[in-house]
Amino acid sequence: MSMAPSATGMAPMATSSGEMDMAGMMGGCKISMLWNWNVIDTCFIAESWHVRSKAMFAGSCIGVILLVIVLEFLRRAAKEYDRYIVLQHSKTLASSAIGSFSSSSSNANDSTTKHPAATTSPAACGAMAATTSKFRPSILQQAIRAALHMAAFAVAYFVMLLAMYYNGYFIICIFIGAYLGYFIFGWESFNVSSGGEDRMQENATVCCG
C-alpha cells in the first residue's frame, strides 16, 4: 500500500534553497546576513530604525558618514588632549627650573663676565628636565582620557554593527566617512626629528577599540 504524502510533510519541501540563506523578514524588516543592496524596508540596529522610503535611506547614509567622521574626531581629540597635558607638564617643569635659580640670579649676573656660557645653564637644565622626566597624568586627566577612549570605542563598535548588516550602500558610506574624517582630522604636522614615527605608528583602523 502506498501512502499519499500529507500536506504537512510537503510543507518543508516547498521552501527553496535560495530562501534558506541568512536573509529573513522580522516585523516587516529585511534582515540579511549576506551582501545586499536593499533599500526599502531595511532595518538597522533596532526595529525603530525602519527605512520606509528612499529619502529616509539617503538620510541614514549621510548619518553613517557623519558617524565615522565623529569617530575620527574623537581619535584626534584624544591625541590633542595628550599633547596638551604633556605640554602643561613641560611648562611646569620649566617654570620650576627657572624658579630654583631665581635666588641665585645676582650671582649668575656677576659670573656672566667671567663665564658667558653659564647664562644658558638654567634654561638648559629646564629643557633637559622636560625631555628626560616621565609624566603620569593626574586622576582627573586620566578620567578625561578614559572618557575620550570610551567614546571612540563605543562609536567604533556602533560602526562595526552597521557594517555587519552587509548593506553595500552603508559599507561604501563607512569608507567615505573614514576618508573624509581622516582628511579633516588626520591632517597634522610630522615630527621631523623622529623621522615621522609619531604618525607612522598609528593603526589603520580602530575597530573594536
PDB file of C-alpha atoms in Angstrom:
ATOM      1  CA  MET A   1       0.000   0.000   0.000  1.00  0.00           C
ATOM      2  CA  SER A   2       1.317   3.416  -0.932  1.00  0.00           C
ATOM      3  CA  MET A   3       0.541   6.358   1.246  1.00  0.00           C
ATOM      4  CA  ALA A   4      -0.095   9.760  -0.264  1.00  0.00           C
ATOM      5  CA  PRO A   5       2.225  12.444   1.116  1.00  0.00           C
ATOM      6  CA  SER A   6       0.470  14.642   3.618  1.00  0.00           C
ATOM      7  CA  ALA A   7       0.306  18.402   3.340  1.00  0.00           C
ATOM      8  CA  THR A   8       2.398  18.795   6.463  1.00  0.00           C
ATOM      9  CA  GLY A   9       5.104  16.556   5.061  1.00  0.00           C
ATOM     10  CA  MET A  10       5.329  18.508   1.807  1.00  0.00           C
ATOM     11  CA  ALA A  11       5.471  21.909   3.517  1.00  0.00           C
ATOM     12  CA  PRO A  12       9.209  21.884   4.299  1.00  0.00           C
ATOM     13  CA  MET A  13       9.965  20.819   0.721  1.00  0.00           C
ATOM     14  CA  ALA A  14       8.210  23.909  -0.596  1.00  0.00           C
ATOM     15  CA  THR A  15      10.977  26.129   0.724  1.00  0.00           C
ATOM     16  CA  SER A  16      13.549  26.778  -1.975  1.00  0.00           C
ATOM     17  CA  SER A  17      17.266  26.694  -1.340  1.00  0.00           C
ATOM     18  CA  GLY A  18      17.509  30.390  -2.191  1.00  0.00           C
ATOM     19  CA  GLU A  19      15.327  31.226   0.785  1.00  0.00           C
ATOM     20  CA  MET A  20      17.469  29.240   3.182  1.00  0.00           C
ATOM     21  CA  ASP A  21      20.231  31.845   3.347  1.00  0.00           C
ATOM     22  CA  MET A  22      20.693  34.219   6.262  1.00  0.00           C
ATOM     23  CA  ALA A  23      18.092  36.675   4.951  1.00  0.00           C
ATOM     24  CA  GLY A  24      14.698  36.912   6.570  1.00  0.00           C
ATOM     25  CA  MET A  25      11.736  39.078   7.438  1.00  0.00           C
ATOM     26  CA  MET A  26      11.294  40.316  11.023  1.00  0.00           C
ATOM     27  CA  GLY A  27       8.435  42.673  11.682  1.00  0.00           C
ATOM     28  CA  GLY A  28       8.390  43.821   8.067  1.00  0.00           C
ATOM     29  CA  CYS A  29      12.147  44.483   8.108  1.00  0.00           C
ATOM     30  CA  LYS A  30      14.575  42.928   5.666  1.00  0.00           C
ATOM     31  CA  ILE A  31      17.391  41.450   7.718  1.00  0.00           C
ATOM     32  CA  SER A  32      20.175  39.937   5.629  1.00  0.00           C
ATOM     33  CA  MET A  33      23.485  38.438   6.703  1.00  0.00           C
ATOM     34  CA  LEU A  34      24.733  38.284   3.125  1.00  0.00           C
ATOM     35  CA  TRP A  35      25.912  41.049   0.834  1.00  0.00           C
ATOM     36  CA  ASN A  36      22.887  43.010  -0.328  1.00  0.00           C
ATOM     37  CA  TRP A  37      21.736  46.290  -1.846  1.00  0.00           C
ATOM     38  CA  ASN A  38      18.395  46.521  -0.048  1.00  0.00           C
ATOM     39  CA  VAL A  39      16.901  49.967   0.392  1.00  0.00           C
ATOM     40  CA  ILE A  40      13.197  49.915   1.198  1.00  0.00           C
ATOM     41  CA  ASP A  41      12.034  48.068   4.341  1.00  0.00           C
ATOM     42  CA  THR A  42      15.565  47.669   5.658  1.00  0.00           C
ATOM     43  CA  CYS A  43      16.164  47.858   9.396  1.00  0.00           C
ATOM     44  CA  PHE A  44      19.365  48.615  11.254  1.00  0.00           C
ATOM     45  CA  ILE A  45      20.278  48.136  14.917  1.00  0.00           C
ATOM     46  CA  ALA A  46      16.636  48.333  16.106  1.00  0.00           C
ATOM     47  CA  GLU A  47      13.164  47.859  14.658  1.00  0.00           C
ATOM     48  CA  SER A  48      12.539  51.575  15.116  1.00  0.00           C
ATOM     49  CA  TRP A  49      15.220  52.246  12.504  1.00  0.00           C
ATOM     50  CA  HIS A  50      12.946  51.044   9.727  1.00  0.00           C
ATOM     51  CA  VAL A  51      13.653  52.593   6.325  1.00  0.00           C
ATOM     52  CA  ARG A  52      10.362  53.127   4.520  1.00  0.00           C
ATOM     53  CA  SER A  53      11.453  55.489   1.741  1.00  0.00           C
ATOM     54  CA  LYS A  54      14.473  56.320  -0.391  1.00  0.00           C
ATOM     55  CA  ALA A  55      14.738  59.735   1.247  1.00  0.00           C
ATOM     56  CA  MET A  56      14.958  58.119   4.676  1.00  0.00           C
ATOM     57  CA  PHE A  57      17.620  55.747   3.401  1.00  0.00           C
ATOM     58  CA  ALA A  58      19.610  58.674   1.967  1.00  0.00           C
ATOM     59  CA  GLY A  59      19.415  60.393   5.336  1.00  0.00           C
ATOM     60  CA  SER A  60      20.627  57.210   7.019  1.00  0.00           C
ATOM     61  CA  CYS A  61      23.608  57.081   4.641  1.00  0.00           C
ATOM     62  CA  ILE A  62      24.502  60.672   5.489  1.00  0.00           C
ATOM     63  CA  GLY A  63      24.220  59.807   9.169  1.00  0.00           C
ATOM     64  CA  VAL A  64      26.609  56.876   8.750  1.00  0.00           C
ATOM     65  CA  ILE A  65      29.162  59.130   7.038  1.00  0.00           C
ATOM     66  CA  LEU A  66      28.900  61.679   9.842  1.00  0.00           C
ATOM     67  CA  LEU A  67      29.217  58.933  12.458  1.00  0.00           C
ATOM     68  CA  VAL A  68      32.544  57.760  11.039  1.00  0.00           C
ATOM     69  CA  ILE A  69      33.720  61.379  10.835  1.00  0.00           C
ATOM     70  CA  VAL A  70      32.870  61.729  14.539  1.00  0.00           C
ATOM     71  CA  LEU A  71      34.995  58.653  15.197  1.00  0.00           C
ATOM     72  CA  GLU A  72      37.999  60.287  13.532  1.00  0.00           C
ATOM     73  CA  PHE A  73      37.310  63.472  15.503  1.00  0.00           C
ATOM     74  CA  LEU A  74      37.384  61.540  18.780  1.00  0.00           C
ATOM     75  CA  ARG A  75      40.673  59.932  17.804  1.00  0.00           C
ATOM     76  CA  ARG A  76      42.208  63.331  17.069  1.00  0.00           C
ATOM     77  CA  ALA A  77      40.720  64.840  20.241  1.00  0.00           C
ATOM     78  CA  ALA A  78      42.351  62.124  22.354  1.00  0.00           C
ATOM     79  CA  LYS A  79      45.738  62.792  20.741  1.00  0.00           C
ATOM     80  CA  GLU A  80      45.440  66.551  21.130  1.00  0.00           C
ATOM     81  CA  TYR A  81      44.489  66.202  24.783  1.00  0.00           C
ATOM     82  CA  ASP A  82      47.548  64.023  25.411  1.00  0.00           C
ATOM     83  CA  ARG A  83      49.716  66.656  23.761  1.00  0.00           C
ATOM     84  CA  TYR A  84      48.046  69.350  25.853  1.00  0.00           C
ATOM     85  CA  ILE A  85      48.677  67.704  29.216  1.00  0.00           C
ATOM     86  CA  VAL A  86      52.273  66.873  28.259  1.00  0.00           C
ATOM     87  CA  LEU A  87      52.834  70.497  27.222  1.00  0.00           C
ATOM     88  CA  GLN A  88      51.378  71.701  30.509  1.00  0.00           C
ATOM     89  CA  HIS A  89      53.706  69.364  32.378  1.00  0.00           C
ATOM     90  CA  SER A  90      56.694  70.628  30.391  1.00  0.00           C
ATOM     91  CA  LYS A  91      55.776  74.226  31.216  1.00  0.00           C
ATOM     92  CA  THR A  92      55.513  73.325  34.888  1.00  0.00           C
ATOM     93  CA  LEU A  93      58.973  71.754  34.846  1.00  0.00           C
ATOM     94  CA  ALA A  94      60.423  74.733  33.012  1.00  0.00           C
ATOM     95  CA  SER A  95      58.909  77.224  35.462  1.00  0.00           C
ATOM     96  CA  SER A  96      60.127  75.231  38.463  1.00  0.00           C
ATOM     97  CA  ALA A  97      63.633  75.066  36.967  1.00  0.00           C
ATOM     98  CA  ILE A  98      63.667  78.819  36.476  1.00  0.00           C
ATOM     99  CA  GLY A  99      62.339  79.388  39.978  1.00  0.00           C
ATOM    100  CA  SER A 100      65.092  77.269  41.507  1.00  0.00           C
ATOM    101  CA  PHE A 101      67.681  79.608  40.007  1.00  0.00           C
ATOM    102  CA  SER A 102      65.883  82.847  40.860  1.00  0.00           C
ATOM    103  CA  SER A 103      67.513  83.033  44.324  1.00  0.00           C
ATOM    104  CA  SER A 104      71.000  82.951  42.782  1.00  0.00           C
ATOM    105  CA  SER A 105      70.252  85.332  39.907  1.00  0.00           C
ATOM    106  CA  SER A 106      72.571  88.010  41.271  1.00  0.00           C
ATOM    107  CA  ASN A 107      75.470  85.576  41.390  1.00  0.00           C
ATOM    108  CA  ALA A 108      74.682  84.424  37.850  1.00  0.00           C
ATOM    109  CA  ASN A 109      74.796  88.038  36.609  1.00  0.00           C
ATOM    110  CA  ASP A 110      78.202  88.501  38.199  1.00  0.00           C
ATOM    111  CA  SER A 111      79.544  85.342  36.588  1.00  0.00           C
ATOM    112  CA  THR A 112      78.491  86.310  33.053  1.00  0.00           C
ATOM    113  CA  THR A 113      81.628  88.377  32.551  1.00  0.00           C
ATOM    114  CA  LYS A 114      83.844  85.509  33.616  1.00  0.00           C
ATOM    115  CA  HIS A 115      81.854  82.585  32.202  1.00  0.00           C
ATOM    116  CA  PRO A 116      79.480  83.659  29.383  1.00  0.00           C
ATOM    117  CA  ALA A 117      78.275  80.113  28.830  1.00  0.00           C
ATOM    118  CA  ALA A 118      76.897  79.973  32.364  1.00  0.00           C
ATOM    119  CA  THR A 119      73.931  82.149  31.415  1.00  0.00           C
ATOM    120  CA  THR A 120      72.388  79.292  29.462  1.00  0.00           C
ATOM    121  CA  SER A 121      72.644  76.737  32.260  1.00  0.00           C
ATOM    122  CA  PRO A 122      69.169  77.374  33.833  1.00  0.00           C
ATOM    123  CA  ALA A 123      67.360  77.097  30.508  1.00  0.00           C
ATOM    124  CA  ALA A 124      69.405  74.085  29.530  1.00  0.00           C
ATOM    125  CA  CYS A 125      68.633  72.355  32.804  1.00  0.00           C
ATOM    126  CA  GLY A 126      64.946  73.150  32.391  1.00  0.00           C
ATOM    127  CA  ALA A 127      64.873  71.802  28.846  1.00  0.00           C
ATOM    128  CA  MET A 128      66.755  68.669  29.862  1.00  0.00           C
ATOM    129  CA  ALA A 129      64.372  68.060  32.780  1.00  0.00           C
ATOM    130  CA  ALA A 130      61.373  68.495  30.482  1.00  0.00           C
ATOM    131  CA  THR A 131      62.672  65.978  27.962  1.00  0.00           C
ATOM    132  CA  THR A 132      64.036  63.305  30.305  1.00  0.00           C
ATOM    133  CA  SER A 133      61.423  63.194  33.077  1.00  0.00           C
ATOM    134  CA  LYS A 134      58.470  60.821  32.996  1.00  0.00           C
ATOM    135  CA  PHE A 135      54.925  62.077  33.246  1.00  0.00           C
ATOM    136  CA  ARG A 136      51.941  60.331  34.805  1.00  0.00           C
ATOM    137  CA  PRO A 137      48.545  62.041  34.322  1.00  0.00           C
ATOM    138  CA  SER A 138      46.522  63.016  37.352  1.00  0.00           C
ATOM    139  CA  ILE A 139      43.269  61.275  38.240  1.00  0.00           C
ATOM    140  CA  LEU A 140      41.196  63.988  36.561  1.00  0.00           C
ATOM    141  CA  GLN A 141      43.359  63.972  33.435  1.00  0.00           C
ATOM    142  CA  GLN A 142      43.217  60.188  33.226  1.00  0.00           C
ATOM    143  CA  ALA A 143      39.434  60.307  33.676  1.00  0.00           C
ATOM    144  CA  ILE A 144      39.156  62.648  30.690  1.00  0.00           C
ATOM    145  CA  ARG A 145      41.478  60.408  28.638  1.00  0.00           C
ATOM    146  CA  ALA A 146      39.394  57.369  29.547  1.00  0.00           C
ATOM    147  CA  ALA A 147      36.179  59.180  28.603  1.00  0.00           C
ATOM    148  CA  LEU A 148      37.552  60.057  25.163  1.00  0.00           C
ATOM    149  CA  HIS A 149      38.730  56.478  24.687  1.00  0.00           C
ATOM    150  CA  MET A 150      35.349  55.110  25.763  1.00  0.00           C
ATOM    151  CA  ALA A 151      33.510  57.411  23.355  1.00  0.00           C
ATOM    152  CA  ALA A 152      35.715  56.363  20.433  1.00  0.00           C
ATOM    153  CA  PHE A 153      35.366  52.714  21.478  1.00  0.00           C
ATOM    154  CA  ALA A 154      31.562  52.968  21.549  1.00  0.00           C
ATOM    155  CA  VAL A 155      31.337  54.722  18.174  1.00  0.00           C
ATOM    156  CA  ALA A 156      33.702  52.158  16.629  1.00  0.00           C
ATOM    157  CA  TYR A 157      31.510  49.295  17.847  1.00  0.00           C
ATOM    158  CA  PHE A 158      28.404  51.030  16.532  1.00  0.00           C
ATOM    159  CA  VAL A 159      30.030  51.377  13.115  1.00  0.00           C
ATOM    160  CA  MET A 160      31.032  47.722  13.241  1.00  0.00           C
ATOM    161  CA  LEU A 161      27.433  46.692  13.975  1.00  0.00           C
ATOM    162  CA  LEU A 162      26.228  48.696  10.976  1.00  0.00           C
ATOM    163  CA  ALA A 163      28.826  47.037   8.749  1.00  0.00           C
ATOM    164  CA  MET A 164      27.629  43.595   9.856  1.00  0.00           C
ATOM    165  CA  TYR A 165      24.341  44.145   8.006  1.00  0.00           C
ATOM    166  CA  TYR A 166      26.389  43.738   4.803  1.00  0.00           C
ATOM    167  CA  ASN A 167      24.479  46.522   3.091  1.00  0.00           C
ATOM    168  CA  GLY A 168      26.611  47.698   0.181  1.00  0.00           C
ATOM    169  CA  TYR A 169      25.448  51.304   0.433  1.00  0.00           C
ATOM    170  CA  PHE A 170      26.219  51.523   4.145  1.00  0.00           C
ATOM    171  CA  ILE A 171      29.660  49.971   3.738  1.00  0.00           C
ATOM    172  CA  ILE A 172      30.504  52.449   0.987  1.00  0.00           C
ATOM    173  CA  CYS A 173      29.333  55.253   3.295  1.00  0.00           C
ATOM    174  CA  ILE A 174      31.616  53.923   6.032  1.00  0.00           C
ATOM    175  CA  PHE A 175      34.568  54.099   3.632  1.00  0.00           C
ATOM    176  CA  ILE A 176      33.602  57.622   2.572  1.00  0.00           C
ATOM    177  CA  GLY A 177      33.312  58.714   6.204  1.00  0.00           C
ATOM    178  CA  ALA A 178      36.719  57.232   7.002  1.00  0.00           C
ATOM    179  CA  TYR A 179      38.261  59.123   4.077  1.00  0.00           C
ATOM    180  CA  LEU A 180      36.645  62.458   4.917  1.00  0.00           C
ATOM    181  CA  GLY A 181      37.244  62.085   8.638  1.00  0.00           C
ATOM    182  CA  TYR A 182      40.917  61.318   8.265  1.00  0.00           C
ATOM    183  CA  PHE A 183      41.339  64.027   5.631  1.00  0.00           C
ATOM    184  CA  ILE A 184      39.943  66.588   8.077  1.00  0.00           C
ATOM    185  CA  PHE A 185      41.227  65.408  11.463  1.00  0.00           C
ATOM    186  CA  GLY A 186      44.303  63.470  10.348  1.00  0.00           C
ATOM    187  CA  TRP A 187      45.868  66.496   8.677  1.00  0.00           C
ATOM    188  CA  GLU A 188      48.668  67.426  11.060  1.00  0.00           C
ATOM    189  CA  SER A 189      52.362  68.070  11.007  1.00  0.00           C
ATOM    190  CA  PHE A 190      55.020  65.373  11.273  1.00  0.00           C
ATOM    191  CA  ASN A 191      57.823  65.332  13.791  1.00  0.00           C
ATOM    192  CA  VAL A 192      60.846  65.569  11.512  1.00  0.00           C
ATOM    193  CA  SER A 193      63.350  64.879  14.301  1.00  0.00           C
ATOM    194  CA  SER A 194      61.804  61.430  14.905  1.00  0.00           C
ATOM    195  CA  GLY A 195      61.506  60.626  11.219  1.00  0.00           C
ATOM    196  CA  GLY A 196      57.718  60.815  11.286  1.00  0.00           C
ATOM    197  CA  GLU A 197      57.446  57.813  13.598  1.00  0.00           C
ATOM    198  CA  ASP A 198      54.841  59.646  15.658  1.00  0.00           C
ATOM    199  CA  ARG A 199      52.429  59.380  12.703  1.00  0.00           C
ATOM    200  CA  MET A 200      53.570  56.075  11.230  1.00  0.00           C
ATOM    201  CA  GLN A 201      52.786  54.150  14.415  1.00  0.00           C
ATOM    202  CA  GLU A 202      49.051  54.694  14.039  1.00  0.00           C
ATOM    203  CA  ASN A 203      46.765  51.772  13.288  1.00  0.00           C
ATOM    204  CA  ALA A 204      44.851  51.698  10.004  1.00  0.00           C
ATOM    205  CA  THR A 205      41.548  51.056  11.792  1.00  0.00           C
ATOM    206  CA  VAL A 206      40.151  51.431  15.263  1.00  0.00           C
ATOM    207  CA  CYS A 207      37.524  48.743  15.048  1.00  0.00           C
ATOM    208  CA  CYS A 208      36.784  47.225  18.448  1.00  0.00           C
ATOM    209  CA  GLY A 209      38.977  49.818  20.124  1.00  0.00           C
TER     210      GLY A 209
END
